[in-house]
Structures are given as C-alpha cells and as structure tokens.
Amino acid sequence: MTGATEKVGVVGCGLMGAGITETCARAGLEVTVVETNAGAVAAGRQRLETSLAKAESRGKIASAADVLDRITIVEGVDALADRTLVIEAVMEDEAVKTALFRRLDEVVTDTEAILASNTSSIPIIKLAAATERPQNVLGVHFFNPVPVLSLVELIPSYLTAGETTERARSFVQETLGKYAIDCKDRAGFVVNALLIPFLLSAIRMVEQGVATAKDIDEGLVRGCAHPQGPLALSDLIGLDTVQAIADSLYDEFKEPQYACPPMLARMVDAGLLGRKSGRGFFDYT
C-alpha cells in the first residue's frame, strides 16, 4: 500500500488539524475529520473555509469549493472506522492523546492502518503502548502553518515497523509534496528540542526587563535575518503549546534551559495564549 491510496482521517480541527486537513484535501485526497461536538465542527468548518478562501484569492488553489467538497467534518471517532491513515491533532496532553489512541485502536478496522500523532513532544512509545498494534503507530509532526511549511518530522518508536515508517514517508513526500526528516523518539524530536530553549530565552529576557518584546523581535529579524522574532513566533505557536512542549522536555531531561519561565506560566493561566486568543506578547485584536 502506498501513500497515494491512503484514506485519511484527522482527529481535531483546530489550528493544526485544520491545516493538516487542508493540506491533504489540496493534494486531492478525501478527508474525514472528527471533532468532539457540533460547536467544534462548525468552528473547524469556518476555519477551513476562511483559509481556503485566502488560498484561492492568492492564486494558490483554483477553487476553494472544490477542496472543501473533499472534506467531511463530523462528530465522533466512529466515523474513522474505514480509514487507512489517521492523524491525531488534539490538545498537547498525554492523558488525552493516550485515551484517544486506545479508542482509535478499537474503532479503526483495517489492521494495517497507520495511527499517527502530530504531537510536538510526547513520546510516541507511550501512545503506541495504548494500542494492540504498536507496530502501526508513529509520529508525523507537521509545522504551523501546515499548508505553507514544507517540513514533516517522522518519529518511529522502538516498536514501529519499518514498513509503517516508509508508508508514512511516501504519504508525506509523494502525496503531500513535503520534506520528511527522521527523528528519534525523544521529547522535542529535532526542531522543538532546538527551538523551545531559544523561545524560552527570549521570554526570560522580557521577564527580566532586558528589553521589550518588540525590540527583542526586531533584533532577531533585523540582526539575524529571521523571518519573525521569537516572541511573535511563540504567539503564533500558542503560548500554551510552548509551555506544554517545554514541560515535556524538562520532564524528560531535567535541564534548566527547558524550564518554563514563571511569566509564560502566568500568561497561560490568564488565557493570554497568543494569536488564537487575540493577545500574547503582542495584541492581535
């Protein structure tokens, strides 16, 4: 079975789930997306409609309506029973993801189906161990915004079959046209293990009054040719997600560079999550 034949399911239609769904549908695939309730279904559909309308207006796709026709958004994971590849994109919480993989193991009927996680930091083996088919479980980690960024990290666990990894690679590279890199099953994988300490350092600078968020970001953009500063990037990722990845890295390695700054924790507690909430280090309202 090759990537081109996969019947794709996505769990979650938030920022990442919608991006993964859009990318698959733009590649010509029929995608079934599941959410937890009617409100989340409506919000997911609106997110996709808005993104695809922008893509059409910029000439990235010929017809937003045609892409939307390939997407079905429903409530409940039972709708994924016939899928051959399911990509999980729910909140970055180990207990939530583990419970979901246990449920997917019960629901998805194809014994060769790939069960993939878009987790940023949770060990894949913990998700695989929740199933009776750990050989079919791996991490397939996309980057936000998914339709724009070309990188995908492939993360097999110790129990992932080689065939599973190669099928996932074929799907990512041949079907979606993205670039896959191979990562060991360790917290943060490659990109976040390097990126998160950098973002936390910028947050500590704000916390300590070294410079303003604006000046820190301008310094990195104008002095290091970064496309955007670390604090704007943190807002784009979501400060709750940055905290969750940092916590996962710190839990595994116990290194100070991964420790969540108090300022970040307080902002998350206050609901100041970045772009998705309208305010983080910068105001998006």
GROMACS .gro file of N, CA and C in nm, residues 40-163:
model
  372
   40ALA      N    1  -1.765   2.259   1.782
   40ALA     CA    2  -1.629   2.241   1.731
   40ALA      C    3  -1.631   2.208   1.582
   41VAL      N    4  -1.731   2.132   1.539
   41VAL     CA    5  -1.745   2.102   1.396
   41VAL      C    6  -1.766   2.231   1.318
   42ALA      N    7  -1.856   2.317   1.366
   42ALA     CA    8  -1.884   2.444   1.298
   42ALA      C    9  -1.761   2.533   1.296
   43ALA      N   10  -1.688   2.539   1.409
   43ALA     CA   11  -1.568   2.622   1.416
   43ALA      C   12  -1.461   2.570   1.321
   44GLY      N   13  -1.447   2.438   1.313
   44GLY     CA   14  -1.349   2.379   1.223
   44GLY      C   15  -1.383   2.407   1.077
   45ARG      N   16  -1.511   2.397   1.043
   45ARG     CA   17  -1.553   2.426   0.905
   45ARG      C   18  -1.525   2.573   0.871
   46GLN      N   19  -1.554   2.662   0.964
   46GLN     CA   20  -1.529   2.804   0.940
   46GLN      C   21  -1.379   2.831   0.921
   47ARG      N   22  -1.298   2.765   1.002
   47ARG     CA   23  -1.152   2.782   0.992
   47ARG      C   24  -1.103   2.739   0.854
   48LEU      N   25  -1.154   2.626   0.806
   48LEU     CA   26  -1.114   2.576   0.674
   48LEU      C   27  -1.165   2.667   0.563
   49GLU      N   28  -1.289   2.712   0.573
   49GLU     CA   29  -1.345   2.799   0.470
   49GLU      C   30  -1.265   2.928   0.458
   50THR      N   31  -1.228   2.985   0.573
   50THR     CA   32  -1.152   3.110   0.573
   50THR      C   33  -1.015   3.091   0.510
   51SER      N   34  -0.947   2.984   0.550
   51SER     CA   35  -0.813   2.959   0.499
   51SER      C   36  -0.815   2.931   0.349
   52LEU      N   37  -0.910   2.850   0.305
   52LEU     CA   38  -0.916   2.815   0.163
   52LEU      C   39  -0.958   2.934   0.077
   53ALA      N   40  -1.043   3.021   0.130
   53ALA     CA   41  -1.080   3.142   0.057
   53ALA      C   42  -0.958   3.230   0.034
   54LYS      N   43  -0.873   3.240   0.136
   54LYS     CA   44  -0.749   3.318   0.122
   54LYS      C   45  -0.657   3.253   0.020
   55ALA      N   46  -0.646   3.119   0.025
   55ALA     CA   47  -0.561   3.050  -0.071
   55ALA      C   48  -0.608   3.071  -0.214
   56GLU      N   49  -0.740   3.070  -0.233
   56GLU     CA   50  -0.794   3.094  -0.368
   56GLU      C   51  -0.767   3.237  -0.412
   57SER      N   52  -0.786   3.333  -0.322
   57SER     CA   53  -0.766   3.474  -0.358
   57SER      C   54  -0.620   3.504  -0.393
   58ARG      N   55  -0.529   3.424  -0.339
   58ARG     CA   56  -0.386   3.444  -0.367
   58ARG      C   57  -0.337   3.357  -0.482
   59GLY      N   58  -0.428   3.283  -0.543
   59GLY     CA   59  -0.392   3.201  -0.657
   59GLY      C   60  -0.322   3.071  -0.622
   60LYS      N   61  -0.328   3.030  -0.494
   60LYS     CA   62  -0.262   2.906  -0.451
   60LYS      C   63  -0.342   2.783  -0.492
   61ILE      N   64  -0.474   2.798  -0.500
   61ILE     CA   65  -0.561   2.690  -0.545
   61ILE      C   66  -0.661   2.746  -0.645
   62ALA      N   67  -0.715   2.658  -0.730
   62ALA     CA   68  -0.810   2.705  -0.832
   62ALA      C   69  -0.947   2.730  -0.773
   63SER      N   70  -0.990   2.644  -0.680
   63SER     CA   71  -1.125   2.654  -0.627
   63SER      C   72  -1.132   2.609  -0.483
   64ALA      N   73  -1.166   2.700  -0.393
   64ALA     CA   74  -1.184   2.663  -0.252
   64ALA      C   75  -1.300   2.565  -0.237
   65ALA      N   76  -1.406   2.585  -0.315
   65ALA     CA   77  -1.523   2.498  -0.306
   65ALA      C   78  -1.488   2.354  -0.341
   66ASP      N   79  -1.403   2.336  -0.443
   66ASP     CA   80  -1.365   2.200  -0.483
   66ASP      C   81  -1.287   2.130  -0.371
   67VAL      N   82  -1.199   2.204  -0.304
   67VAL     CA   83  -1.122   2.144  -0.194
   67VAL      C   84  -1.215   2.111  -0.078
   68LEU      N   85  -1.305   2.202  -0.045
   68LEU     CA   86  -1.399   2.178   0.065
   68LEU      C   87  -1.488   2.056   0.039
   69ASP      N   88  -1.519   2.032  -0.088
   69ASP     CA   89  -1.602   1.916  -0.123
   69ASP      C   90  -1.533   1.785  -0.088
   70ARG      N   91  -1.401   1.786  -0.073
   70ARG     CA   92  -1.328   1.664  -0.039
   70ARG      C   93  -1.314   1.645   0.113
   71ILE      N   94  -1.372   1.735   0.189
   71ILE     CA   95  -1.359   1.731   0.335
   71ILE      C   96  -1.495   1.706   0.400
   72THR      N   97  -1.498   1.606   0.489
   72THR     CA   98  -1.618   1.578   0.568
   72THR      C   99  -1.583   1.597   0.715
   73ILE      N  100  -1.657   1.684   0.784
   73ILE     CA  101  -1.633   1.709   0.926
   73ILE      C  102  -1.753   1.660   1.006
   74VAL      N  103  -1.727   1.570   1.100
   74VAL     CA  104  -1.836   1.509   1.176
   74VAL      C  105  -1.797   1.498   1.323
   75GLU      N  106  -1.894   1.460   1.405
   75GLU     CA  107  -1.868   1.434   1.546
   75GLU      C  108  -1.834   1.287   1.566
   76GLY      N  109  -1.737   1.258   1.653
   76GLY     CA  110  -1.713   1.121   1.698
   76GLY      C  111  -1.618   1.040   1.613
   77VAL      N  112  -1.526   0.969   1.678
   77VAL     CA  113  -1.422   0.893   1.608
   77VAL      C  114  -1.475   0.768   1.539
   78ASP      N  115  -1.599   0.728   1.566
   78ASP     CA  116  -1.655   0.612   1.496
   78ASP      C  117  -1.654   0.632   1.345
   79ALA      N  118  -1.657   0.757   1.300
   79ALA     CA  119  -1.657   0.787   1.157
   79ALA      C  120  -1.526   0.750   1.089
   80LEU      N  121  -1.424   0.715   1.168
   80LEU     CA  122  -1.293   0.682   1.112
   80LEU      C  123  -1.272   0.532   1.093
   81ALA      N  124  -1.376   0.455   1.107
   81ALA     CA  125  -1.364   0.309   1.104
   81ALA      C  126  -1.297   0.257   0.978
   82ASP      N  127  -1.322   0.320   0.863
   82ASP     CA  128  -1.271   0.267   0.736
   82ASP      C  129  -1.141   0.332   0.691
   83ARG      N  130  -1.082   0.418   0.774
   83ARG     CA  131  -0.961   0.491   0.733
   83ARG      C  132  -0.837   0.400   0.733
   84THR      N  133  -0.743   0.429   0.643
   84THR     CA  134  -0.616   0.355   0.640
   84THR      C  135  -0.501   0.437   0.700
   85LEU      N  136  -0.525   0.565   0.724
   85LEU     CA  137  -0.428   0.652   0.790
   85LEU      C  138  -0.504   0.754   0.872
   86VAL      N  139  -0.482   0.755   1.002
   86VAL     CA  140  -0.546   0.851   1.090
   86VAL      C  141  -0.437   0.936   1.156
   87ILE      N  142  -0.452   1.068   1.148
   87ILE     CA  143  -0.356   1.161   1.208
   87ILE      C  144  -0.425   1.233   1.322
   88GLU      N  145  -0.372   1.215   1.440
   88GLU     CA  146  -0.426   1.280   1.561
   88GLU      C  147  -0.367   1.418   1.576
   89ALA      N  148  -0.454   1.519   1.598
   89ALA     CA  149  -0.408   1.657   1.618
   89ALA      C  150  -0.492   1.724   1.727
   90VAL      N  151  -0.499   1.659   1.843
   90VAL     CA  152  -0.574   1.714   1.955
   90VAL      C  153  -0.479   1.786   2.049
   91MET      N  154  -0.531   1.835   2.160
   91MET     CA  155  -0.451   1.914   2.254
   91MET      C  156  -0.329   1.836   2.303
   92GLU      N  157  -0.222   1.912   2.334
   92GLU     CA  158  -0.094   1.852   2.372
   92GLU      C  159  -0.099   1.808   2.517
   93ASP      N  160  -0.172   1.699   2.540
   93ASP     CA  161  -0.192   1.644   2.675
   93ASP      C  162  -0.179   1.493   2.665
   94GLU      N  163  -0.083   1.438   2.739
   94GLU     CA  164  -0.054   1.296   2.726
   94GLU      C  165  -0.174   1.207   2.758
   95ALA      N  166  -0.248   1.240   2.863
   95ALA     CA  167  -0.363   1.158   2.901
   95ALA      C  168  -0.470   1.160   2.793
   96VAL      N  169  -0.495   1.278   2.736
   96VAL     CA  170  -0.595   1.292   2.630
   96VAL      C  171  -0.554   1.212   2.508
   97LYS      N  172  -0.428   1.225   2.468
   97LYS     CA  173  -0.382   1.155   2.349
   97LYS      C  174  -0.379   1.003   2.369
   98THR      N  175  -0.337   0.961   2.488
   98THR     CA  176  -0.332   0.817   2.516
   98THR      C  177  -0.472   0.756   2.510
   99ALA      N  178  -0.568   0.824   2.570
   99ALA     CA  179  -0.707   0.775   2.565
   99ALA      C  180  -0.758   0.770   2.422
  100LEU      N  181  -0.722   0.868   2.342
  100LEU     CA  182  -0.765   0.871   2.202
  100LEU      C  183  -0.706   0.754   2.125
  101PHE      N  184  -0.578   0.725   2.143
  101PHE     CA  185  -0.517   0.613   2.071
  101PHE      C  186  -0.579   0.480   2.113
  102ARG      N  187  -0.613   0.469   2.239
  102ARG     CA  188  -0.681   0.347   2.284
  102ARG      C  189  -0.815   0.331   2.212
  103ARG      N  190  -0.886   0.443   2.196
  103ARG     CA  191  -1.015   0.440   2.128
  103ARG      C  192  -0.998   0.414   1.978
  104LEU      N  193  -0.900   0.477   1.915
  104LEU     CA  194  -0.876   0.454   1.773
  104LEU      C  195  -0.843   0.307   1.746
  105ASP      N  196  -0.772   0.246   1.838
  105ASP     CA  197  -0.737   0.104   1.824
  105ASP      C  198  -0.862   0.018   1.818
  106GLU      N  199  -0.964   0.059   1.890
  106GLU     CA  200  -1.091  -0.014   1.891
  106GLU      C  201  -1.174   0.014   1.766
  107VAL      N  202  -1.166   0.136   1.714
  107VAL     CA  203  -1.257   0.181   1.608
  107VAL      C  204  -1.207   0.147   1.469
  108VAL      N  205  -1.080   0.171   1.440
  108VAL     CA  206  -1.027   0.157   1.303
  108VAL      C  207  -1.014   0.010   1.269
  109THR      N  208  -1.087  -0.034   1.168
  109THR     CA  209  -1.100  -0.177   1.141
  109THR      C  210  -0.983  -0.237   1.064
  110ASP      N  211  -0.919  -0.157   0.978
  110ASP     CA  212  -0.807  -0.207   0.898
  110ASP      C  213  -0.688  -0.232   0.991
  111THR      N  214  -0.647  -0.357   1.002
  111THR     CA  215  -0.538  -0.392   1.094
  111THR      C  216  -0.403  -0.337   1.049
  112GLU      N  217  -0.394  -0.294   0.922
  112GLU     CA  218  -0.271  -0.234   0.872
  112GLU      C  219  -0.275  -0.082   0.872
  113ALA      N  220  -0.383  -0.023   0.921
  113ALA     CA  221  -0.396   0.122   0.920
  113ALA      C  222  -0.288   0.187   1.006
  114ILE      N  223  -0.235   0.298   0.960
  114ILE     CA  224  -0.138   0.375   1.037
  114ILE      C  225  -0.212   0.468   1.133
  115LEU      N  226  -0.172   0.466   1.258
  115LEU     CA  227  -0.224   0.560   1.357
  115LEU      C  228  -0.110   0.655   1.391
  116ALA      N  229  -0.122   0.780   1.347
  116ALA     CA  230  -0.014   0.877   1.357
  116ALA      C  231  -0.050   0.988   1.453
  117SER      N  232   0.050   1.041   1.520
  117SER     CA  233   0.030   1.155   1.610
  117SER      C  234   0.107   1.276   1.560
  118ASN      N  235   0.042   1.391   1.569
  118ASN     CA  236   0.107   1.518   1.536
  118ASN      C  237   0.167   1.583   1.662
  119THR      N  238   0.185   1.505   1.767
  119THR     CA  239   0.239   1.560   1.891
  119THR      C  240   0.371   1.633   1.867
  120SER      N  241   0.392   1.739   1.946
  120SER     CA  242   0.517   1.815   1.939
  120SER      C  243   0.624   1.758   2.029
  121SER      N  244   0.583   1.677   2.129
  121SER     CA  245   0.682   1.642   2.231
  121SER      C  246   0.655   1.514   2.308
  122ILE      N  247   0.535   1.460   2.303
  122ILE     CA  248   0.501   1.342   2.383
  122ILE      C  249   0.565   1.217   2.321
  123PRO      N  250   0.632   1.134   2.402
  123PRO     CA  251   0.695   1.013   2.347
  123PRO      C  252   0.596   0.925   2.271
  124ILE      N  253   0.633   0.887   2.151
  124ILE     CA  254   0.544   0.807   2.066
  124ILE      C  255   0.520   0.669   2.129
  125ILE      N  256   0.619   0.615   2.197
  125ILE     CA  257   0.602   0.481   2.255
  125ILE      C  258   0.488   0.479   2.356
  126LYS      N  259   0.465   0.590   2.426
  126LYS     CA  260   0.355   0.594   2.522
  126LYS      C  261   0.220   0.586   2.453
  127LEU      N  262   0.209   0.645   2.336
  127LEU     CA  263   0.085   0.636   2.259
  127LEU      C  264   0.071   0.498   2.196
  128ALA      N  265   0.181   0.446   2.145
  128ALA     CA  266   0.178   0.313   2.083
  128ALA      C  267   0.138   0.206   2.183
  129ALA      N  268   0.186   0.220   2.307
  129ALA     CA  269   0.159   0.119   2.410
  129ALA      C  270   0.013   0.116   2.450
  130ALA      N  271  -0.063   0.219   2.415
  130ALA     CA  272  -0.206   0.222   2.446
  130ALA      C  273  -0.287   0.140   2.346
  131THR      N  274  -0.221   0.088   2.242
  131THR     CA  275  -0.289   0.013   2.137
  131THR      C  276  -0.242  -0.132   2.135
  132GLU      N  277  -0.314  -0.212   2.059
  132GLU     CA  278  -0.275  -0.351   2.035
  132GLU      C  279  -0.196  -0.364   1.906
  133ARG      N  280  -0.164  -0.251   1.844
  133ARG     CA  281  -0.088  -0.252   1.717
  133ARG      C  282   0.023  -0.147   1.719
  134PRO      N  283   0.113  -0.155   1.816
  134PRO     CA  284   0.219  -0.054   1.827
  134PRO      C  285   0.307  -0.045   1.703
  135GLN      N  286   0.311  -0.154   1.626
  135GLN     CA  287   0.392  -0.152   1.504
  135GLN      C  288   0.337  -0.055   1.399
  136ASN      N  289   0.211  -0.014   1.416
  136ASN     CA  290   0.147   0.075   1.319
  136ASN      C  291   0.143   0.221   1.366
  137VAL      N  292   0.203   0.249   1.479
  137VAL     CA  293   0.195   0.383   1.539
  137VAL      C  294   0.328   0.457   1.521
  138LEU      N  295   0.321   0.583   1.481
  138LEU     CA  296   0.440   0.667   1.473
  138LEU      C  297   0.400   0.813   1.483
  139GLY      N  298   0.498   0.899   1.499
  139GLY     CA  299   0.474   1.042   1.496
  139GLY      C  300   0.491   1.095   1.356
  140VAL      N  301   0.397   1.179   1.314
  140VAL     CA  302   0.405   1.251   1.186
  140VAL      C  303   0.379   1.397   1.222
  141HIS      N  304   0.487   1.469   1.247
  141HIS     CA  305   0.476   1.603   1.307
  141HIS      C  306   0.489   1.712   1.201
  142PHE      N  307   0.376   1.781   1.177
  142PHE     CA  308   0.372   1.892   1.083
  142PHE      C  309   0.405   2.022   1.157
  143PHE      N  310   0.426   2.129   1.079
  143PHE     CA  311   0.459   2.259   1.136
  143PHE      C  312   0.360   2.364   1.088
  144ASN      N  313   0.332   2.458   1.175
  144ASN     CA  314   0.231   2.560   1.152
  144ASN      C  315   0.292   2.683   1.084
  145PRO      N  316   0.228   2.735   0.977
  145PRO     CA  317   0.105   2.688   0.912
  145PRO      C  318   0.131   2.570   0.818
  146VAL      N  319   0.054   2.466   0.835
  146VAL     CA  320   0.080   2.340   0.764
  146VAL      C  321   0.077   2.356   0.612
  147PRO      N  322  -0.019   2.430   0.554
  147PRO     CA  323  -0.018   2.441   0.407
  147PRO      C  324   0.104   2.513   0.351
  148VAL      N  325   0.175   2.587   0.437
  148VAL     CA  326   0.288   2.669   0.390
  148VAL      C  327   0.422   2.602   0.415
  149LEU      N  328   0.443   2.551   0.536
  149LEU     CA  329   0.574   2.497   0.572
  149LEU      C  330   0.591   2.354   0.521
  150SER      N  331   0.708   2.327   0.467
  150SER     CA  332   0.728   2.200   0.395
  150SER      C  333   0.777   2.085   0.482
  151LEU      N  334   0.823   2.115   0.604
  151LEU     CA  335   0.885   2.011   0.684
  151LEU      C  336   0.783   1.924   0.758
  152VAL      N  337   0.813   1.794   0.763
  152VAL     CA  338   0.740   1.699   0.849
  152VAL      C  339   0.845   1.610   0.917
  153GLU      N  340   0.835   1.596   1.049
  153GLU     CA  341   0.922   1.505   1.122
  153GLU      C  342   0.853   1.368   1.132
  154LEU      N  343   0.926   1.262   1.097
  154LEU     CA  344   0.876   1.125   1.113
  154LEU      C  345   0.945   1.065   1.235
  155ILE      N  346   0.865   1.016   1.330
  155ILE     CA  347   0.919   0.967   1.456
  155ILE      C  348   0.867   0.826   1.484
  156PRO      N  349   0.940   0.722   1.446
  156PRO     CA  350   0.903   0.586   1.485
  156PRO      C  351   0.945   0.560   1.629
  157SER      N  352   0.869   0.475   1.698
  157SER     CA  353   0.912   0.429   1.830
  157SER      C  354   0.996   0.303   1.812
  158TYR      N  355   1.041   0.246   1.924
  158TYR     CA  356   1.116   0.121   1.917
  158TYR      C  357   1.032   0.008   1.856
  159LEU      N  358   0.899   0.022   1.861
  159LEU     CA  359   0.812  -0.086   1.815
  159LEU      C  360   0.750  -0.061   1.678
  160THR      N  361   0.777   0.055   1.618
  160THR     CA  362   0.719   0.087   1.487
  160THR      C  363   0.784   0.001   1.379
  161ALA      N  364   0.701  -0.059   1.295
  161ALA     CA  365   0.753  -0.140   1.185
  161ALA      C  366   0.816  -0.050   1.079
  162GLY      N  367   0.922  -0.101   1.016
  162GLY     CA  368   0.986  -0.025   0.909
  162GLY      C  369   0.890   0.008   0.796
  163GLU      N  370   0.800  -0.085   0.766
  163GLU     CA  371   0.703  -0.063   0.659
  163GLU      C  372   0.611   0.054   0.693
   0.00000   0.00000   0.00000
